[in-house]
Short mmCIF file of C-alpha atoms and ligand atoms in Angstrom, two decimals:
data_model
loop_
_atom_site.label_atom_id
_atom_site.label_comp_id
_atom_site.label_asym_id
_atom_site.label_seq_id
_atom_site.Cartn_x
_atom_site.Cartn_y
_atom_site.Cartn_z
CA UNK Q 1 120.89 52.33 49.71
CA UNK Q 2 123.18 53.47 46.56
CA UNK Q 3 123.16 56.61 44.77
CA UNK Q 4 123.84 55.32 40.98
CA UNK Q 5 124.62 58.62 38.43
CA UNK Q 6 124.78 58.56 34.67
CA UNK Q 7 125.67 61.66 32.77
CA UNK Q 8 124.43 62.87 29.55
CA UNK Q 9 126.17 60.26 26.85
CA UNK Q 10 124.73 57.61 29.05
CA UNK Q 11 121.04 58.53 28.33
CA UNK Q 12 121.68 60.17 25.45
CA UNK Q 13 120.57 57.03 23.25
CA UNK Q 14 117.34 54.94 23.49
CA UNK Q 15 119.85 51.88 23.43
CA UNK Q 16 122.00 53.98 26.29
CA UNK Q 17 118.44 53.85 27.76
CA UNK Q 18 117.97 50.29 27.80
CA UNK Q 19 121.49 49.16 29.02
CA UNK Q 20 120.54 51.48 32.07
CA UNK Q 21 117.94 49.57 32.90
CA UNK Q 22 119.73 46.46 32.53
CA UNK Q 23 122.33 48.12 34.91
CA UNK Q 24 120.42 49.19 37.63
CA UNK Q 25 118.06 45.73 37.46
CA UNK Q 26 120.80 43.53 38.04
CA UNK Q 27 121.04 43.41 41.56
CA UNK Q 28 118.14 43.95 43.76
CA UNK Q 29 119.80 46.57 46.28
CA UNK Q 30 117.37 49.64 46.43
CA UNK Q 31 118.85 52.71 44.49
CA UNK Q 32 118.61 56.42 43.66
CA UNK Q 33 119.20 56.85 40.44
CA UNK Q 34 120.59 60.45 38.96
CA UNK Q 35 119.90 61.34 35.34
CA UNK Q 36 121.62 64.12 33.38
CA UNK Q 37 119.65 65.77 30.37
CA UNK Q 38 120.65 63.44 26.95
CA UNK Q 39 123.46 64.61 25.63
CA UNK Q 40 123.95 67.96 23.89
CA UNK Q 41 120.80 69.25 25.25
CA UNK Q 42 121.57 71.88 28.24
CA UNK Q 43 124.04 72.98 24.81
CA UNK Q 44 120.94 73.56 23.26
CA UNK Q 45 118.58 75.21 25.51
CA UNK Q 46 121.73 77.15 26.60
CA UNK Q 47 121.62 78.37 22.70
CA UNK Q 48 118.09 79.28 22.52
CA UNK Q 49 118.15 81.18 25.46
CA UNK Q 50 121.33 83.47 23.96
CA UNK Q 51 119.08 83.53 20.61
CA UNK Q 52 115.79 85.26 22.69
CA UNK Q 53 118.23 87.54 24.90
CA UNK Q 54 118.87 88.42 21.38
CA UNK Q 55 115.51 88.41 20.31
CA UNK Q 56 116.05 86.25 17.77
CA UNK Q 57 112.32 84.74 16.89
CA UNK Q 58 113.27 82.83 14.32
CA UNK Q 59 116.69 81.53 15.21
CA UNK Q 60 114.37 80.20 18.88
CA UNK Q 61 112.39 78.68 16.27
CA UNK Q 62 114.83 77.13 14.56
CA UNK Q 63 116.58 76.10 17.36
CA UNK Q 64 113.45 74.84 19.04
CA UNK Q 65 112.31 72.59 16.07
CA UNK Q 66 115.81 70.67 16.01
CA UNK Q 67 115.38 69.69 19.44
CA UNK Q 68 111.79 68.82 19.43
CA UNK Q 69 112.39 66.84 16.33
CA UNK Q 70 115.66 64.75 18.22
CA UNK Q 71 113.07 63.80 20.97
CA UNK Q 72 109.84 63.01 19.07
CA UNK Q 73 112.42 60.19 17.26
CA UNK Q 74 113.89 59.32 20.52
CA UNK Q 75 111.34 58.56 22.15
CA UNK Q 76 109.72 56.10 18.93
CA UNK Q 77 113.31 53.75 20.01
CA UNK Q 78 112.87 54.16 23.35
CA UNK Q 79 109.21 52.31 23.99
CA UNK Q 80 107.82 49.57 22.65
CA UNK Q 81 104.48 49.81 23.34
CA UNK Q 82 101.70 51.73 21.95
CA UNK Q 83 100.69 53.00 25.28
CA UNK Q 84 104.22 54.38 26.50
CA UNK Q 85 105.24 55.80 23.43
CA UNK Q 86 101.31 57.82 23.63
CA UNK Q 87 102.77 58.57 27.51
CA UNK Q 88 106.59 59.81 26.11
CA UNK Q 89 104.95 61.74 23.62
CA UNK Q 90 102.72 63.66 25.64
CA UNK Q 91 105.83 64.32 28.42
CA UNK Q 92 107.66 65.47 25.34
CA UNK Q 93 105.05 68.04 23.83
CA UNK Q 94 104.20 69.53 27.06
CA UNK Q 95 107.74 69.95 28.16
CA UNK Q 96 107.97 71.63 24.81
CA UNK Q 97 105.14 73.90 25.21
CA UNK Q 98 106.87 74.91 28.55
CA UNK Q 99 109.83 75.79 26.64
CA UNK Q 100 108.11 77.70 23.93
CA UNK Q 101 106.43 80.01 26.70
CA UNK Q 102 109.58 80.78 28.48
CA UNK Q 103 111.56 81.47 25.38
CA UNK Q 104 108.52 83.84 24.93
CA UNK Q 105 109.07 85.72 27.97
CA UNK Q 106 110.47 89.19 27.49
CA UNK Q 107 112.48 90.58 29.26
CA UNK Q 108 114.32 87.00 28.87
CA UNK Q 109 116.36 86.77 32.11
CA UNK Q 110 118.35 84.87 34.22
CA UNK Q 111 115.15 83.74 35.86
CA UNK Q 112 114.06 82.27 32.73
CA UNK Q 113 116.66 81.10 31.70
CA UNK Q 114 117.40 78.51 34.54
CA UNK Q 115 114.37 77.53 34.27
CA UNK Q 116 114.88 76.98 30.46
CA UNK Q 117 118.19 75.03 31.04
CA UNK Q 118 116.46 72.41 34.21
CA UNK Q 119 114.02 71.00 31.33
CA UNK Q 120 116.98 68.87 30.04
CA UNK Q 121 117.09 67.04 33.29
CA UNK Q 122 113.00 67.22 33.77
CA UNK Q 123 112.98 65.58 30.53
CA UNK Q 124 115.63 62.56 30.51
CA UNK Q 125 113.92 62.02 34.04
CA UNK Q 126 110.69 61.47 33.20
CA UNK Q 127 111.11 59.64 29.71
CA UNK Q 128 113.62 57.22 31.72
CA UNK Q 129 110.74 55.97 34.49
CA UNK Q 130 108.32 55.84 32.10
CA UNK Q 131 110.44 53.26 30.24
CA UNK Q 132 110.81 51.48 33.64
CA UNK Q 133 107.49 51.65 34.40
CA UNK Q 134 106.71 49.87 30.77
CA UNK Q 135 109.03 47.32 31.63
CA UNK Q 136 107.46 46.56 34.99
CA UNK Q 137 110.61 48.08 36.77
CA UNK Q 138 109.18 48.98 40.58
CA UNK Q 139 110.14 52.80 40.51
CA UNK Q 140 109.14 56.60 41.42
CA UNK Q 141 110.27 59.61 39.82
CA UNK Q 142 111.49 62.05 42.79
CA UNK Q 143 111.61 66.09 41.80
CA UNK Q 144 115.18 67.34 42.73
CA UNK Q 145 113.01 70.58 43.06
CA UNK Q 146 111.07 69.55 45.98
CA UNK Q 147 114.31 68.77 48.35
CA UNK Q 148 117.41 70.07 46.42
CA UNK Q 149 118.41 73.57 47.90
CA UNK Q 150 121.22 76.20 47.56
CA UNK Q 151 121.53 79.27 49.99
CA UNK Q 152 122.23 82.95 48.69
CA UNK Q 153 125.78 81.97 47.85
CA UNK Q 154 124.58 78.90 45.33
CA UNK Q 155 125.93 76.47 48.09
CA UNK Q 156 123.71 73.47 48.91
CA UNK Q 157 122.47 73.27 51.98
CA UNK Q 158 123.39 69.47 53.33
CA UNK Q 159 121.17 69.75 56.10
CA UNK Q 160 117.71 70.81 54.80
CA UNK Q 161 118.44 68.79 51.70
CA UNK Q 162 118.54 66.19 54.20
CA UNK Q 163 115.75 66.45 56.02
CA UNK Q 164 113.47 67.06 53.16
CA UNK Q 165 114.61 64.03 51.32
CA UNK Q 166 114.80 62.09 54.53
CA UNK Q 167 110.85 63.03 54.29
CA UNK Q 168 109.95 61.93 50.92
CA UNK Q 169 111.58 58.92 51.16
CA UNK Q 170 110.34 57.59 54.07
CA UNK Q 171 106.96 57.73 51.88
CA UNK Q 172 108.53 55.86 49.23
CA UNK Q 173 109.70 52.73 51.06
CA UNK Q 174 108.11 50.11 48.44
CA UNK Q 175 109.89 51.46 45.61
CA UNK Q 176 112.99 49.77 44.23
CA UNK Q 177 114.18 52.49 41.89
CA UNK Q 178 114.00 55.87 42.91
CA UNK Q 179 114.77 58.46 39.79
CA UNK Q 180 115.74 62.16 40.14
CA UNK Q 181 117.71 65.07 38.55
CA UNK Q 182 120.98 65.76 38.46
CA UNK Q 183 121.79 69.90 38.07
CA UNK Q 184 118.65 71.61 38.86
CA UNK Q 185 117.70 72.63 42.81
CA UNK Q 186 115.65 75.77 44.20
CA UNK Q 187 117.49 78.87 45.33
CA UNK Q 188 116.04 80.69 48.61
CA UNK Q 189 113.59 83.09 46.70
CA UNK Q 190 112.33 79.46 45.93
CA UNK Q 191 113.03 79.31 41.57
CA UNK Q 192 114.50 77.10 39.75
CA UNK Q 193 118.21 77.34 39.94
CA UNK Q 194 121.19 74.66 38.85
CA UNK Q 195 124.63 74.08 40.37
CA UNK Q 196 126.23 74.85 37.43
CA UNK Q 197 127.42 73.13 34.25
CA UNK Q 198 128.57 69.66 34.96
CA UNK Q 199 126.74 69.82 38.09
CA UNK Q 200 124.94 65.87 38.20
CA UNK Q 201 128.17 64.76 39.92
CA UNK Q 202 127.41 67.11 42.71
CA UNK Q 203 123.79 65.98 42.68
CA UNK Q 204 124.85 62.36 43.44
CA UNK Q 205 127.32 63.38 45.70
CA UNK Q 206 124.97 65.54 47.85
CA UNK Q 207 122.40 63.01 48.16
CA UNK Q 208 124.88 59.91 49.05
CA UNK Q 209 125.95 62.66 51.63
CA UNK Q 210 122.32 63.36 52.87
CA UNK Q 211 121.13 59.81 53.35
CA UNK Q 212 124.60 58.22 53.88
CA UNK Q 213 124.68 56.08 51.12
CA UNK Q 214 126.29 53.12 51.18
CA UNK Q 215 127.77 53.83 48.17
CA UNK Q 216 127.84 56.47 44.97
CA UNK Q 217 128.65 55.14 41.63
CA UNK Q 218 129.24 57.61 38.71
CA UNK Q 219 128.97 56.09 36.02
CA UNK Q 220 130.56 57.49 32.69
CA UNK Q 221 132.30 55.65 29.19
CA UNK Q 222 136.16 55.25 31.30
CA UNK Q 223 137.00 52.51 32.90
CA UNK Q 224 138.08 54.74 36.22
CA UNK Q 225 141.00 56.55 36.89
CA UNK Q 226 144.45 55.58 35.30
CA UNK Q 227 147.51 55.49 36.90
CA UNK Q 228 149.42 57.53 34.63
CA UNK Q 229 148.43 59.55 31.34
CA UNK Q 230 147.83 56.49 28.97
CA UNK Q 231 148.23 58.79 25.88
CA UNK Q 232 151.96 58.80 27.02
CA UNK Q 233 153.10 55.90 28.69
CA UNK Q 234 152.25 52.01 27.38
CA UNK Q 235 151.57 50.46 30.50
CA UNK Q 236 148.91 52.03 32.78
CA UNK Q 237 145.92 50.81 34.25
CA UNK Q 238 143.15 51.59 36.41
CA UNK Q 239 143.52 52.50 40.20
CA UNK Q 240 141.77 49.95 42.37
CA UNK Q 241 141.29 52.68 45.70
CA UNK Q 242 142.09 56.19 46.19
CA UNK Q 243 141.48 58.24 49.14
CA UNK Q 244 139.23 61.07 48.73
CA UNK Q 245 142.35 63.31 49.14
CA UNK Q 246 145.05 61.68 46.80
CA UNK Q 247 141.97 62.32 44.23
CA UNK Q 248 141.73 66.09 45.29
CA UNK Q 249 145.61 66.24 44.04
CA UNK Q 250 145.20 64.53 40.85
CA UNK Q 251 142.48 66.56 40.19
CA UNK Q 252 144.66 69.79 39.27
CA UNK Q 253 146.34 67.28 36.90
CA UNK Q 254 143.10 67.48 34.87
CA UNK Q 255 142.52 63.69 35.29
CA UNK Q 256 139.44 62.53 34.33
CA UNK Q 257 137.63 61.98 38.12
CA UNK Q 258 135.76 64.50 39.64
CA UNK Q 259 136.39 68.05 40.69
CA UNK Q 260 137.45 68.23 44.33
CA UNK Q 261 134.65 70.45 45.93
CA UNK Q 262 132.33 68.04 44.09
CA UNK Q 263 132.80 65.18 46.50
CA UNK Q 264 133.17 66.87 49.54
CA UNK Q 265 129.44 66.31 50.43
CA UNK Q 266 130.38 62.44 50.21
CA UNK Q 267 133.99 62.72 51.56
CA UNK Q 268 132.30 64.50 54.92
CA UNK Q 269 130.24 61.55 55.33
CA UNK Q 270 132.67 59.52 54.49
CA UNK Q 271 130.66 57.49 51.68
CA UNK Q 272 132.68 56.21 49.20
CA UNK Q 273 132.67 57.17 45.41
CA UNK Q 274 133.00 54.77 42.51
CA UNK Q 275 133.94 55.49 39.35
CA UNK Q 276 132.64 52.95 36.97
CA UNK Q 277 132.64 52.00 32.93
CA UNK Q 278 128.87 51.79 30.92
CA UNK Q 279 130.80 49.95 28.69
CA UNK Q 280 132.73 47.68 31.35
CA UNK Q 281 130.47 47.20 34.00
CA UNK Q 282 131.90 43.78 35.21
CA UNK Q 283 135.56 46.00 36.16
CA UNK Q 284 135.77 47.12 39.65
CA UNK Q 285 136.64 50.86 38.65
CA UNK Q 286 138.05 53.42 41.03
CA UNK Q 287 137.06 53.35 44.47
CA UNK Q 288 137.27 56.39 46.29
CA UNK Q 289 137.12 56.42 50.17
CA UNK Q 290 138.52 58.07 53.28
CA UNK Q 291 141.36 54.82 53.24
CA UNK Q 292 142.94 52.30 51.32
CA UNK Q 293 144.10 49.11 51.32
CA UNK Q 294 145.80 49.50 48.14
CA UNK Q 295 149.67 49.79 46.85
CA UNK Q 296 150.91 53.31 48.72
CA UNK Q 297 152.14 54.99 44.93
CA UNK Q 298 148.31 55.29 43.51
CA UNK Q 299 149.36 57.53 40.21
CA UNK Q 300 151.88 59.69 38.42
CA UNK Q 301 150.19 62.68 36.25
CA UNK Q 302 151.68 65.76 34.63
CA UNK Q 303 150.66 69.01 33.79
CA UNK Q 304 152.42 70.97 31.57
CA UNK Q 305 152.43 74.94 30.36
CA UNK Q 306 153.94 76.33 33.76
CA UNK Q 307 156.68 79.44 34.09
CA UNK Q 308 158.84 79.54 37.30
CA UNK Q 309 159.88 82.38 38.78
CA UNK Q 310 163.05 82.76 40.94
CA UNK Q 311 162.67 85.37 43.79
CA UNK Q 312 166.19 85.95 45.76
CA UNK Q 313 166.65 88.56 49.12
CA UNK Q 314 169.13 88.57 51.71
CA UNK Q 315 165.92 90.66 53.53
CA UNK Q 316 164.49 87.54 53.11
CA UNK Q 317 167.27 85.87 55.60
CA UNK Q 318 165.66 85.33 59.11
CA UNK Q 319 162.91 88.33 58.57
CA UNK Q 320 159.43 87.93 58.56
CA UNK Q 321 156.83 89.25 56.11
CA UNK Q 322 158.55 88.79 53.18
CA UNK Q 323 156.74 85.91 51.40
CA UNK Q 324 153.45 88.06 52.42
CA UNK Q 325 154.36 91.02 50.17
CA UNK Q 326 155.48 88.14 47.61
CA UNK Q 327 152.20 86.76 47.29
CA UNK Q 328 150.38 89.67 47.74
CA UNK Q 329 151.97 90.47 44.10
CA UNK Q 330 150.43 87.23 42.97
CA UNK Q 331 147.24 87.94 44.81
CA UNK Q 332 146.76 91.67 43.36
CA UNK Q 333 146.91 90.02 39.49
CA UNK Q 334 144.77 87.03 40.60
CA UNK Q 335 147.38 84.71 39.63
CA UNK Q 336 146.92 81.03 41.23
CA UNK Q 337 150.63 79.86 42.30
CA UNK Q 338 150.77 76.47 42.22
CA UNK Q 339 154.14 74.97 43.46
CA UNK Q 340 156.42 76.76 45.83
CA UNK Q 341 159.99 75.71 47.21
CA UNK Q 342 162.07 78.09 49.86
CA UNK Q 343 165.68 78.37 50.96
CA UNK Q 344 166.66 80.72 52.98
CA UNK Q 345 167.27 83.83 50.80
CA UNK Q 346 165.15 82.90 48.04
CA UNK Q 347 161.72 81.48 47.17
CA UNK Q 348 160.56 79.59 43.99
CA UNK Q 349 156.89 79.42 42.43
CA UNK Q 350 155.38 78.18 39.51
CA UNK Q 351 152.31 79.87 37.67
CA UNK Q 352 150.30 78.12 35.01
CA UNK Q 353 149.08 81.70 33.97
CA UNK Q 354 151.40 83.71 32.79
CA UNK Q 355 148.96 86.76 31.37
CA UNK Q 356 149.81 89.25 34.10
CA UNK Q 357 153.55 87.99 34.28
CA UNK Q 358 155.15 90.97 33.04
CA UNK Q 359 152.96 93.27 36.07
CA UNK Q 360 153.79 90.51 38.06
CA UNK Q 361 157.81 90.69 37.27
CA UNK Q 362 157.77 94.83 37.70
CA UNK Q 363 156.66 94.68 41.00
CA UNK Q 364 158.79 91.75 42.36
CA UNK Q 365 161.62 94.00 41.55
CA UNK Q 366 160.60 96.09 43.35
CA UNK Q 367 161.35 94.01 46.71
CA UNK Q 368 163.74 91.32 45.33
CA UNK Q 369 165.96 90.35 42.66
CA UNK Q 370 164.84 88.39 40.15
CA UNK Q 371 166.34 85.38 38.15
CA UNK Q 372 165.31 84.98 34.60
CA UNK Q 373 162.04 83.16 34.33
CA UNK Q 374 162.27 79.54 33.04
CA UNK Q 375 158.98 78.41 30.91
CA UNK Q 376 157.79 75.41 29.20
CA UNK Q 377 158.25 73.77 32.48
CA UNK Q 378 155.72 70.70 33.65
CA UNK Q 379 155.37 69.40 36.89
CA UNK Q 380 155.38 65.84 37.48
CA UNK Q 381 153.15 64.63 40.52
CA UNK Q 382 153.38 61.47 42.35
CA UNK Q 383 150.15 60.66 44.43
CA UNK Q 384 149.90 58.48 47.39
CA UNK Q 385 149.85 57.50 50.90
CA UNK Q 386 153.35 59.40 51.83
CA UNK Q 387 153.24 58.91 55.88
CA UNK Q 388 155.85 60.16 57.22
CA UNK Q 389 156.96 56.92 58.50
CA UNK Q 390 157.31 55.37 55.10
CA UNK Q 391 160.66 54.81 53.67
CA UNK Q 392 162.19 54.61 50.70
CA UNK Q 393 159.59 56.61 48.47
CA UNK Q 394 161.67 59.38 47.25
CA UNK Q 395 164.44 57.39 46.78
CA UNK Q 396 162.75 54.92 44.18
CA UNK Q 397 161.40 58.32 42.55
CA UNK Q 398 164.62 59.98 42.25
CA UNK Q 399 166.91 57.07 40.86
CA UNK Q 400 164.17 56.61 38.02
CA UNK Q 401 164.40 60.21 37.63
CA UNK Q 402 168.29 59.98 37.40
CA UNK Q 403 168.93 61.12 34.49
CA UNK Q 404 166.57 63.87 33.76
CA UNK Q 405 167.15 67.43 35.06
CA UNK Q 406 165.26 68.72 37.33
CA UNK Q 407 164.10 72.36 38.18
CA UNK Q 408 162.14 71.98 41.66
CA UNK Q 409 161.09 69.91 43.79
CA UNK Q 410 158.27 69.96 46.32
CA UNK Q 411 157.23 66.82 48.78
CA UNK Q 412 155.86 67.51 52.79
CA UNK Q 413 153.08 69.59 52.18
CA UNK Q 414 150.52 67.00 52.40
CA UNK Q 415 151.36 63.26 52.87
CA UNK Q 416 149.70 62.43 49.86
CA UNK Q 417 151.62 64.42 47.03
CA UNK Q 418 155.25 64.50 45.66
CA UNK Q 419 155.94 67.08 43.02
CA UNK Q 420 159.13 67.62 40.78
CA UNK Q 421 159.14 70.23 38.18
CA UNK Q 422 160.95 69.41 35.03
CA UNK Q 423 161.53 70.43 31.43
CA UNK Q 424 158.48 69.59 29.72
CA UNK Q 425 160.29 68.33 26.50
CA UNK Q 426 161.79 65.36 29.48
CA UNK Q 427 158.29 64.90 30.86
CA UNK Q 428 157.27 61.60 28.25
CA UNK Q 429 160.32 60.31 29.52
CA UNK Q 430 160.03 60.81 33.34
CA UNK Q 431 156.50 59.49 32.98
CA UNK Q 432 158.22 56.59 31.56
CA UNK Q 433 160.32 55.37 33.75
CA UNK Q 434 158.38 56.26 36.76
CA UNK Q 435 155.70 54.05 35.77
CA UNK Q 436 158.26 51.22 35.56
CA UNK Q 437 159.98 51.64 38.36
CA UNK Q 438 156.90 52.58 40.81
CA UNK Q 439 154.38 49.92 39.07
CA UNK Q 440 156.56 47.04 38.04
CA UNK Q 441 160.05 47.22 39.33
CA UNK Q 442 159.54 45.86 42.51
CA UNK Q 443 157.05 43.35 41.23
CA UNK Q 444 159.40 41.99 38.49
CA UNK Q 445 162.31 41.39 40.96
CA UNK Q 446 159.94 39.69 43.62
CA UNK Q 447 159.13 37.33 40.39
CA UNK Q 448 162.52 36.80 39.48
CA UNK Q 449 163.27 35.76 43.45
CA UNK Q 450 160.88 33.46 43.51
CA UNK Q 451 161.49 31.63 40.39
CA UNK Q 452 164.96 31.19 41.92
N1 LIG O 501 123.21 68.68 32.08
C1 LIG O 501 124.11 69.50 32.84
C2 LIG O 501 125.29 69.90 31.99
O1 LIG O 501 125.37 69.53 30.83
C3 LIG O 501 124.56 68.84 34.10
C4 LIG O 501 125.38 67.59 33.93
O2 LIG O 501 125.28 66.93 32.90
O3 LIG O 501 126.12 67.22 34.84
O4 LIG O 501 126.12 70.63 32.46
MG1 MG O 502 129.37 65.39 33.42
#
C-alpha cells in the first residue's frame, strides 16, 4: 500500500479536487490518501480564534461569514449532483455550527482552539470522499483522531499509532481509497491536538512508517528537488534519488523538500519518499530512500546572511576543554553555530544569527583573542555520496572554484556534505561554475570522446 499526501493548494480548488481524483484513480494500487485543510483556511480559523481570545464578537463574525461563504460556493463546483451537493452542504453547515460554538466558548483556550484549527482538515476530508463516493470511487474516510497520537512532549507515538491503525484497517480491506487527515492527532488527556503548522507531511510520513508503506508520495505544485537554486543558475534540474540523509543537509539550505525530523518516521522504516508535481504527474520527481543508484554529486545549494568568527589561543595548543568553554558562549546566547573548521591554535565558526554577537564577542575575549568578524559571508554546500573511498571529488570542486576566494572550508563530517564558505557577492558565480563542472563537464568530454 502507498501513502499519497496533497497539501492545501492541492485541494484548495473544486478543479484541484477533481484532478485528485483523476490522480489517485489511475492506477489501481490500494492507497491512503492525506488531505490538508483547502488552502488559507487553518490562516483563518487561526484568525478567529486570536479575534475571540480578544473577544472580538463581531470581528468572529465577520471572520466566520467569509469562510462559510468560500465553502458554501466551493462546494456548488465541487458536485454535480443534486444529492451530493444536499450531502456537502449539510457537512459544511454542521462543521460550521461546530465552529460557531467553540468560538463561543469563554474562556477561549488552547483547548479550543486546537480544536478550532483540526476543522480545516475535518472539512477538506470529508467534502473530498463524498466527491469520490459521487463518482463511484470505492473509498472510506478514516479519522486521524481515532489512531493518530502524541505523548506529553507532542511526539507521535509510532508504535500505538501503529497498532491502532493496523486495527482499523484490517476492517477496511475492500476499500480502494482510504482518506484521512493530515495535522490533527489526540494528545494523552485524549483532545484534539495538531503537530503543528505544516504538519500533513508528518502525517504521511508517520503512517508510511506505521504500516510500511511501500511508498509515500507528497505531492505539491514543484516538480521535486533541484539540483541547484534555479533562480541563480540556468541549467538545473530535478534530482532523480537522494538518500534520506543528503536531504537532511539540503534541508538547512532552505530547499524546498521536507524538514528533516519530518521524515524520520519513514527514513526508520526505511520507506521511501517521493516528491512529486500536481501539475507534472507523468515526471519521476525526487526519490528519497536509504540508497541510490544515482550520479554521487546530487546538488549544490547556498545559504547566505552568515558572520564568521575567528577564535585564536596558544591555550588552545594540545589542551583540552577549550572548544567546551567556546561553545558554551554560543550555547548561553542560544546561538545555533553552523560551520566549524580547527587548526591547532585557533577555531573558526559561522553563525547565521548574529543578534547576541556583540555578548557573544565580550565573552570570547575573555578566553581568546579574537580576529575581526567577517559578514556577508554564504556557504556553499555540495551534497552527495562522499565515501571515503571516492576520489577525485574535491578536486573537481576546487578547480571550478579556482578563482573565487574562499574563507572556510569544511568536508569529513558526514560523507554526504562538502561545505566552503565564501563571499556572498562570489556566490552566483561559484554556483555557476559548479553546476558546470559537477553536472556537465564530465558528460560533455565523454561526448566529445566518443564522437572522435
Ligand atoms: N493545514 C495545516 C497547516 O496549514 C497543516 C498542513 O497543511 O500541513 O499548517
Ligand atoms: Mg505544507
Amino acid at each position: 500500500m502507498q501513502v499519497w499526501k496533497f497539501g492545501g493548494t492541492s485541494v484548495g480548488k473544486p478543479e484541484r479536487m477533481h484532478s485528485i481524483r483523476t490522480l489517485i484513480t489511475a492506477d489501481s494500487g490500494r492507497k491512503i490518501v492525506v488531505l490538508s485543510a483547502l488552502s488559507g483556511t487553518t490562516n483563518a480559523l487561526i484568525s478567529m480564534g486570536e479575534s475571540a481570545k480578544a473577544n472580538n464578537d463581531a470581528e468572529v463574525q465577520e471572520k466566520i461569514d467569509a469562510l462559510k461563504a468560500h465553502y458554501d460556493a466551493f462546494i456548488k463546483e465541487l458536485y454535480s449532483t443534486e444529492e451530493s451537493l444536499k450531502k456537502g452542504q449539510a457537512i459544511v453547515d454542521n462543521e460550521f455550527n461546530f465552529i460557531r460554538s467553540v468560538l463561543k466558548s469563554r474562556p477561549f483556550t488552547l483547548k479550543q482552539d486546537k480544536e478550532l484549527v483540526a476543522q480545516g482538515e475535518i472539512m477538506s476530508t470529508q467534502l473530498f470522499q463524498g466527491y469520490l463516493e459521487e463518482q463511484g470511487e470505492s473509498s472510506v474516510l478514516l479519522p486521524a483522531l481515532d489512531f493518530m497520537r502524541i505523548d506529553t512532549d507532542g511526539e507521535p507515538e509510532l508504535e500505538t499509532i501503529e497498532a491502532l491503525l493496523g486495527d482499523m484497517l484490517d476492517h477496511q480491506t475492500d476499500k480502494q481509497l482510504i482518506i484521512t487527515q493530515g495535522f490533527i492527532c489526540r494528545n494523552p488527556r485524549g483532545e484534539v491536538d495538531n503537530l503543528k503548522r505544516g504538519g500533513s507531511d508528518y502525517t504521511a510520513s508517520l503512517i508510511g512508517g506505521a504500516i510500511r508503506a511501500e511508498e509515500i508520495q507528497i505531492w505539491t505544485d514543484i516538480d521535486g528537488m533541484h539540483n541547484n537554486d534555479p533562480r541563480i543558475v540556468k541549467r538545473t534540474f530535478p534530482i532523480r534519488e537522494l538518500t534520506f540523509e543528503e536531504a537532511a543537509e539540503l534541508a538547512y539550505f532552505g530547499a524546498k523538500i521536507l524538514h528533516p525530523s519530518t521524515i524520520t518516521p519513514a527514513k526508520m522504516r526505511g520507506v521511501p519518499v517521493r516528491l512529486k508535481n500536481t501539475m507534472e504527474p507523468q515526471a519521476f520527481g525526487t526519490l528519497i530512500a536509504t540508497t541510490t543508484t544515482d550520479r554521487e554529486i546530487k546538488a549544490i545549494a547556498a545559504k547566505d546572511g552568515l558572520t564568521a568568527i575567528y577564535i585564536h589561543s596558544t591555550r588552545m595548543l594540545n589542551a583540552y576543554g577549550f572548544l567546551r568553554r567556546v561553545f558554551e558562549i554560543f550555547e548561553k546566547y542560544k546561538t545555533p553555530v553552523d560551520m566549524i573548521t580547527t587548526s591547532e591554535v585557533s577555531v573558526s565558526v559561522t553563525i547565521d544569527n548574529d543578534t547576541n554577537l556583540a555578548e557573544i564577542t565580550a565573552e570570547l575575549s575573555e578566553i581568546a583573542d579574537l580576529e575581526e568578524h567577517d559578514r556577508d559571508l554564504s556557504i556553499i554546500c555540495i551534497v552527495g555520496d562522499f565515501k571515503a573511498d571516492k576520489e577525485g571529488i574535491a578536486l573537481k570542486v576546487f578547480e571550478a572554484m579556482k578563482h573565487i576566494p574562499i574563507r572556510m572550508i569544511s568536508y569529513g563530517a558526514s560523507e554526504h556534505n562538502l561545505s566552503i564558505l565564501v563571499w556572498s557577492k562570489d556566490k552566483a558565480e561559484a554556483l555557476n561554475v559548479l553546476n558546470e563542472r559537477l553536472f556537465y563537464y564530465e558528460d560533455a568530454m565523454k561526448n566529445i570522446f566518443t564522437a572522435q
